[in-house]
Short mmCIF file of C-alpha atoms in Angstrom, two decimals:
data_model
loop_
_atom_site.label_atom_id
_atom_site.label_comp_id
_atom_site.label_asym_id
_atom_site.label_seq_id
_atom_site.Cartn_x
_atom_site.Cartn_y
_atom_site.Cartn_z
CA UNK A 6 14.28 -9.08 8.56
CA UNK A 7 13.87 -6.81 5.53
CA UNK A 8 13.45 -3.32 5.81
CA UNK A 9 12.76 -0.43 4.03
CA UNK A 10 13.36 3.40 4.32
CA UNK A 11 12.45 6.71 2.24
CA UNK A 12 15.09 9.44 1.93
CA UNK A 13 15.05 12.29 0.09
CA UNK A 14 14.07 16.38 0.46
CA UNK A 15 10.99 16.96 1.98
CA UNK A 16 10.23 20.55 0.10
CA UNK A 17 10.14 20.60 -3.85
CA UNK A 18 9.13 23.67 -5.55
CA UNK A 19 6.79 23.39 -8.46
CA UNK A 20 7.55 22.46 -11.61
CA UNK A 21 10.60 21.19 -10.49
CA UNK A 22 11.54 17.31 -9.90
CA UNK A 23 10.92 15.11 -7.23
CA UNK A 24 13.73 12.98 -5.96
CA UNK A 25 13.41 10.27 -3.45
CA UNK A 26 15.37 6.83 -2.74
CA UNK A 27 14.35 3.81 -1.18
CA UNK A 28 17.19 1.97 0.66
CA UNK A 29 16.65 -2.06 1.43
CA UNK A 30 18.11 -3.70 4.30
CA UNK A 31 18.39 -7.10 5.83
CA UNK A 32 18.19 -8.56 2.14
CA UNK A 33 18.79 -8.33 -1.47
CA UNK A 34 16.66 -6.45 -3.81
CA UNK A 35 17.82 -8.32 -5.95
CA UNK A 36 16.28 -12.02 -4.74
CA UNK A 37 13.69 -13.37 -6.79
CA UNK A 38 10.06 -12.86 -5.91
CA UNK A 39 9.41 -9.47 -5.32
CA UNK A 40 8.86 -6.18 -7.53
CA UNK A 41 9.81 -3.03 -5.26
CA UNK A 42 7.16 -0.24 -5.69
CA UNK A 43 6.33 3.39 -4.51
CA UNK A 44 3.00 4.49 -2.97
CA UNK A 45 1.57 7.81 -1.94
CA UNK A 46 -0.98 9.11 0.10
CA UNK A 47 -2.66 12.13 0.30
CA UNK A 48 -5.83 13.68 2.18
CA UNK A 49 -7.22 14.31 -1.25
CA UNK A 50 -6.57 10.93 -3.14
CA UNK A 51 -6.28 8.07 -0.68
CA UNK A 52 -3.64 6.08 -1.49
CA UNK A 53 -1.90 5.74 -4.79
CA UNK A 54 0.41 3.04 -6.53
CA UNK A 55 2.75 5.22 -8.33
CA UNK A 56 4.76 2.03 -10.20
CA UNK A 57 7.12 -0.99 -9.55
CA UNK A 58 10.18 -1.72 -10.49
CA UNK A 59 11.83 -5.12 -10.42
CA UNK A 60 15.51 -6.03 -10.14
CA UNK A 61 16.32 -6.18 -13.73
CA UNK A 62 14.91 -2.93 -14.47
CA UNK A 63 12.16 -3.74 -15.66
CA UNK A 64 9.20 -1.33 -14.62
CA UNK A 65 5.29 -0.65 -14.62
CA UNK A 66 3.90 2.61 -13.75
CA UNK A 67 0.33 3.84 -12.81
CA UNK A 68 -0.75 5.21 -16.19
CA UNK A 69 -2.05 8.43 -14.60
CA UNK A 70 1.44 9.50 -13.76
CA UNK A 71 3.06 7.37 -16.49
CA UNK A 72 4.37 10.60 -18.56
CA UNK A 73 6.09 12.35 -15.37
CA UNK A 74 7.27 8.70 -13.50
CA UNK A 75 10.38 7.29 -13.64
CA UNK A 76 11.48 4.04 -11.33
CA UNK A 77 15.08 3.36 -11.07
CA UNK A 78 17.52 0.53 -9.19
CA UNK A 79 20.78 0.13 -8.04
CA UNK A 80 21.35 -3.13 -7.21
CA UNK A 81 24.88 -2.71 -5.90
CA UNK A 82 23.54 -0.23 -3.39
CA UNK A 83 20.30 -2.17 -2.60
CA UNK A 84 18.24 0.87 -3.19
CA UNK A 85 15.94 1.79 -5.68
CA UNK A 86 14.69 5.66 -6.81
CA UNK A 87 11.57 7.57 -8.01
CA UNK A 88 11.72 10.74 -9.96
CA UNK A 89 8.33 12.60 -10.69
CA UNK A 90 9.16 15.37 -13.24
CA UNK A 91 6.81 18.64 -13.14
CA UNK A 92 5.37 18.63 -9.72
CA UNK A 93 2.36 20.42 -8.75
CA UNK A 94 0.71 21.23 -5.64
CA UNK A 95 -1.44 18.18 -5.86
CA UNK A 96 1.86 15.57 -5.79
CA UNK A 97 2.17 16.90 -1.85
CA UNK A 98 1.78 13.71 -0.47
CA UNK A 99 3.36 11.02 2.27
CA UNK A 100 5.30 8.65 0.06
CA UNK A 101 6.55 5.19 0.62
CA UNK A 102 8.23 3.28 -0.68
CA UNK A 103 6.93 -1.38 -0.56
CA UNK A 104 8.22 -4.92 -1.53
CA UNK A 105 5.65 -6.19 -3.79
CA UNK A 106 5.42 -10.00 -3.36
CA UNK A 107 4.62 -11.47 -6.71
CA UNK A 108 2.89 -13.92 -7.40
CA UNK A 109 5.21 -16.95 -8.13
CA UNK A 110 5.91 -16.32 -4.05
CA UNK A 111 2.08 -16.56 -3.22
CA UNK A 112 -1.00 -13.99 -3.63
CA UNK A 113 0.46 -10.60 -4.57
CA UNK A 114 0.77 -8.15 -2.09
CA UNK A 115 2.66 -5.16 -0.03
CA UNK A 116 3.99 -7.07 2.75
CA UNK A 117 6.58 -4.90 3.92
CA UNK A 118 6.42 -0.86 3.80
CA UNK A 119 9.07 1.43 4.40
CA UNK A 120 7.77 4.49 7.25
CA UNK A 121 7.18 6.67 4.54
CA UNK A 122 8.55 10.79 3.83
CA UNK A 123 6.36 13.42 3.58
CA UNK A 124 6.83 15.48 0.03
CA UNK A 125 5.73 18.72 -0.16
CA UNK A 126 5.25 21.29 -2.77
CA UNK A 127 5.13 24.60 -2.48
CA UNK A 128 7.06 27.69 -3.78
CA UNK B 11 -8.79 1.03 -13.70
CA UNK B 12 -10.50 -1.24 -10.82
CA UNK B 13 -12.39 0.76 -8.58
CA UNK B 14 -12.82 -0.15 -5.08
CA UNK B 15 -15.21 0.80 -2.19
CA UNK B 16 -15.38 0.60 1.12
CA UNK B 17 -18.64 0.74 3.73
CA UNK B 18 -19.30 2.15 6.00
CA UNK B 19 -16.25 5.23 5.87
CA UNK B 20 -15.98 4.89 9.70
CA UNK B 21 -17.95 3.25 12.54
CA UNK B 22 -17.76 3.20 16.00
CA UNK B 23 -17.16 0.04 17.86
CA UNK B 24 -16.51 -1.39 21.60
CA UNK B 25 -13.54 -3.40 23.07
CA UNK B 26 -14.89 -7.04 22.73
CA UNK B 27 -17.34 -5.96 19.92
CA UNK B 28 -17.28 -8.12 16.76
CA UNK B 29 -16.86 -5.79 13.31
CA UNK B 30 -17.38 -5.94 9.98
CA UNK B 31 -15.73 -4.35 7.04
CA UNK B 32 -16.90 -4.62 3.59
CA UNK B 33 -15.13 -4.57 0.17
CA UNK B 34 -16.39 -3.90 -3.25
CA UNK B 35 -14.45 -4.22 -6.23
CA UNK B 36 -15.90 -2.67 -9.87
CA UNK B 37 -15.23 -5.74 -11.70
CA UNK B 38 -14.58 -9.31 -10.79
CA UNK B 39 -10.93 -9.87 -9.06
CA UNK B 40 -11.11 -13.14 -7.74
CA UNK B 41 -9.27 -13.48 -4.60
CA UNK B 42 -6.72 -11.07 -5.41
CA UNK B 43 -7.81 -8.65 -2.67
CA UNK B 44 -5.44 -7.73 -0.09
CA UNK B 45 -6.39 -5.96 3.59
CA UNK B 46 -4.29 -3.42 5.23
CA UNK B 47 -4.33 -1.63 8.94
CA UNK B 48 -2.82 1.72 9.38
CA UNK B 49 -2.50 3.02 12.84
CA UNK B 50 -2.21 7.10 13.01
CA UNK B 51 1.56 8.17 11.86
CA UNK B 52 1.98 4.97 10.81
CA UNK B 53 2.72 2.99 7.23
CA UNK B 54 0.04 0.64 6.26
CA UNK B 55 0.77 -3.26 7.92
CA UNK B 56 -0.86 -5.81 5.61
CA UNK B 57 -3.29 -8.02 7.85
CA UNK B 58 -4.99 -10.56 5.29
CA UNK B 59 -4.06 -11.25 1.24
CA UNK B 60 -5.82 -13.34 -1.19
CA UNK B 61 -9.12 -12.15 0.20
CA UNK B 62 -8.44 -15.01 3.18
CA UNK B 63 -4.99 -15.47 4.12
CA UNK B 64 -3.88 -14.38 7.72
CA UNK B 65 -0.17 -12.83 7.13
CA UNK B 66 2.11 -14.56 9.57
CA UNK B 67 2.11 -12.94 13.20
CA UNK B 68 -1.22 -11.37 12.47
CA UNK B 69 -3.68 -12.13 15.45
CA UNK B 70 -6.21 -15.05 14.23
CA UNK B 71 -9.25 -12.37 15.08
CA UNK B 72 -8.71 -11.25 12.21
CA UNK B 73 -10.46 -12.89 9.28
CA UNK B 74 -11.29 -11.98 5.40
CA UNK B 75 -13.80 -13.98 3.15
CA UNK B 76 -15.38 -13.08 -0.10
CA UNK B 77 -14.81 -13.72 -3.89
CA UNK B 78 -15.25 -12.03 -6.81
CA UNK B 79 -16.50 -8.41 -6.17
CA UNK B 80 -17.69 -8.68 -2.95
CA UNK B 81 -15.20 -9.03 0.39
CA UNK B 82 -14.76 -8.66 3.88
CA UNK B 83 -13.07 -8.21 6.86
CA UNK B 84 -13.97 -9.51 10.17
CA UNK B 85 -12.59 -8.13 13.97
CA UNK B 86 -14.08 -11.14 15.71
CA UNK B 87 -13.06 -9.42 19.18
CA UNK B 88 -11.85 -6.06 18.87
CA UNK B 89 -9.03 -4.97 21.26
CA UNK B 90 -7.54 -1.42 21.76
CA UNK B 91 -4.80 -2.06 19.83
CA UNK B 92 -7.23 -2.87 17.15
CA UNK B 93 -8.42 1.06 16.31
CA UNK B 94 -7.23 2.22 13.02
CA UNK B 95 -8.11 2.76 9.85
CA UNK B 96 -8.25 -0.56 7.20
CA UNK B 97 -7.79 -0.40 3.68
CA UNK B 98 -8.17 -3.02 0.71
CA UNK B 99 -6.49 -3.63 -2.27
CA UNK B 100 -6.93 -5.00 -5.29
CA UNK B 101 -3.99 -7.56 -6.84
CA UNK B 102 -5.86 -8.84 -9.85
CA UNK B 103 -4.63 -6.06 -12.84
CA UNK B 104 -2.43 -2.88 -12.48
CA UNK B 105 -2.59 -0.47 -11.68
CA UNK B 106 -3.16 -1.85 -8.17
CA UNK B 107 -5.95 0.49 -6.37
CA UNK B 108 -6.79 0.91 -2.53
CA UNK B 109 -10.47 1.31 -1.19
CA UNK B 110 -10.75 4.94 0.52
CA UNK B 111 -10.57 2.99 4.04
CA UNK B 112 -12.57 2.56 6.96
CA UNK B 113 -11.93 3.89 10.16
CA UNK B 114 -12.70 2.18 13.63
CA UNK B 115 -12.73 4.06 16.65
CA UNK B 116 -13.93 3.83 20.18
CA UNK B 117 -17.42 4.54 21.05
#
């Protein structure tokens, strides 16, 4: 079955960038039905939909992190990135990454998470 | 954005008891709301979507209803395995939003 896992340092300083990959297995992110997004959660904000990406490239992002957010994919490598520019103190957070079922393939919906990476930031 | 609240934050329950979690959206979303469990160190598991609809392999005590702005989720029998903290979620627009969750734990 599909499966997803984070990667990526767990210590950014701030200001700097952000840098994590999601890596699919057991299927193509590039089969039809399903945007691939990235989530956070923090004690301070609950969780948080930071944006989607489908295969193509094409991309929505949580306009409250819109100007910092940037989704990426790599179909050949079945993986797909998220860069957040400018991080403060508030971006520490457990991250995962989540196939987003859309709707042509029923209700939309996270039905399958990756375990999630803990980011933090801190000098 | 859609807001979305949960009540109550946390309650206290006993193996067998039945519970109930409600959902309240800010503006009307239909059936597009999704529920989530998330054990402790754990990702969130996604339990009912479209405000109804049991995910496959999720035990049938488990039961949402509601329409509109108003939702909820139903433990009919709770079990051990059943203490955790459940979120909802909102489908309708983006961005998608989560409630702030409601925790069950033993009494």
């Amino acid at each position: 079955q599909v499966q997803l896992r984070e990667s990526g340092p767990g210590l950014v300083k701030p200001s700097q960038t952000l840098s994590l990959t999601c890596t699919v297995s057991g299927g193509s992110i590039s089969s039809g039905g399903y945007y691939w997004s990235w989530i956070r959660q923090s004690a301070g904000k609950g969780l948080e939909w930071i944006g989607r990406i489908y295969a193509s490239g094409s991309t929505n992002y949580n306009p409250s992190l819109k100007s910092r957010v940037t989704i990426s994919v790599d179909t050949s490598k079945n993986q797909f990135s998220l860069k957040l520019t400018s991080v403060i103190a508030a971006d520490t957070a457990m991250y995962y990454c989540a196939r987003d079922r859309m709707i042509v393939a029923g209700p939309p919906a996270f039905d399958i998470w990756g375990q999630g990476t803990v980011v933090t930031v801190s000098s | 954005d859609i807001q979305m609240t949960q009540s109550p934050s946390s309650l206290s329950a006993s193996i067998g008891d039945r519970v109930t979690i409600t959902c309240r959206a800010s503006q009307g979303i239909s059936t597009y709301l999704n529920w989530y469990q998330q054990k402790t160190g754990k990702a969130p598991e996604i339990l009912i979507y479209g405000a109804s609809n049991l995910e496959s392999g999720v035990p049938s005590r488990f039961s949402g209803s509601g329409s509109g702005t108003d939702f909820t989720l139903t433990i009919s029998s709770l079990r051990p395995e059943d203490f955790a903290t459940y979120y909802c979620q909102q489908s309708y627009t983006l961005p998608r939003t989560f409630g702030p969750g409601t925790k069950v734990d033993i009494k």
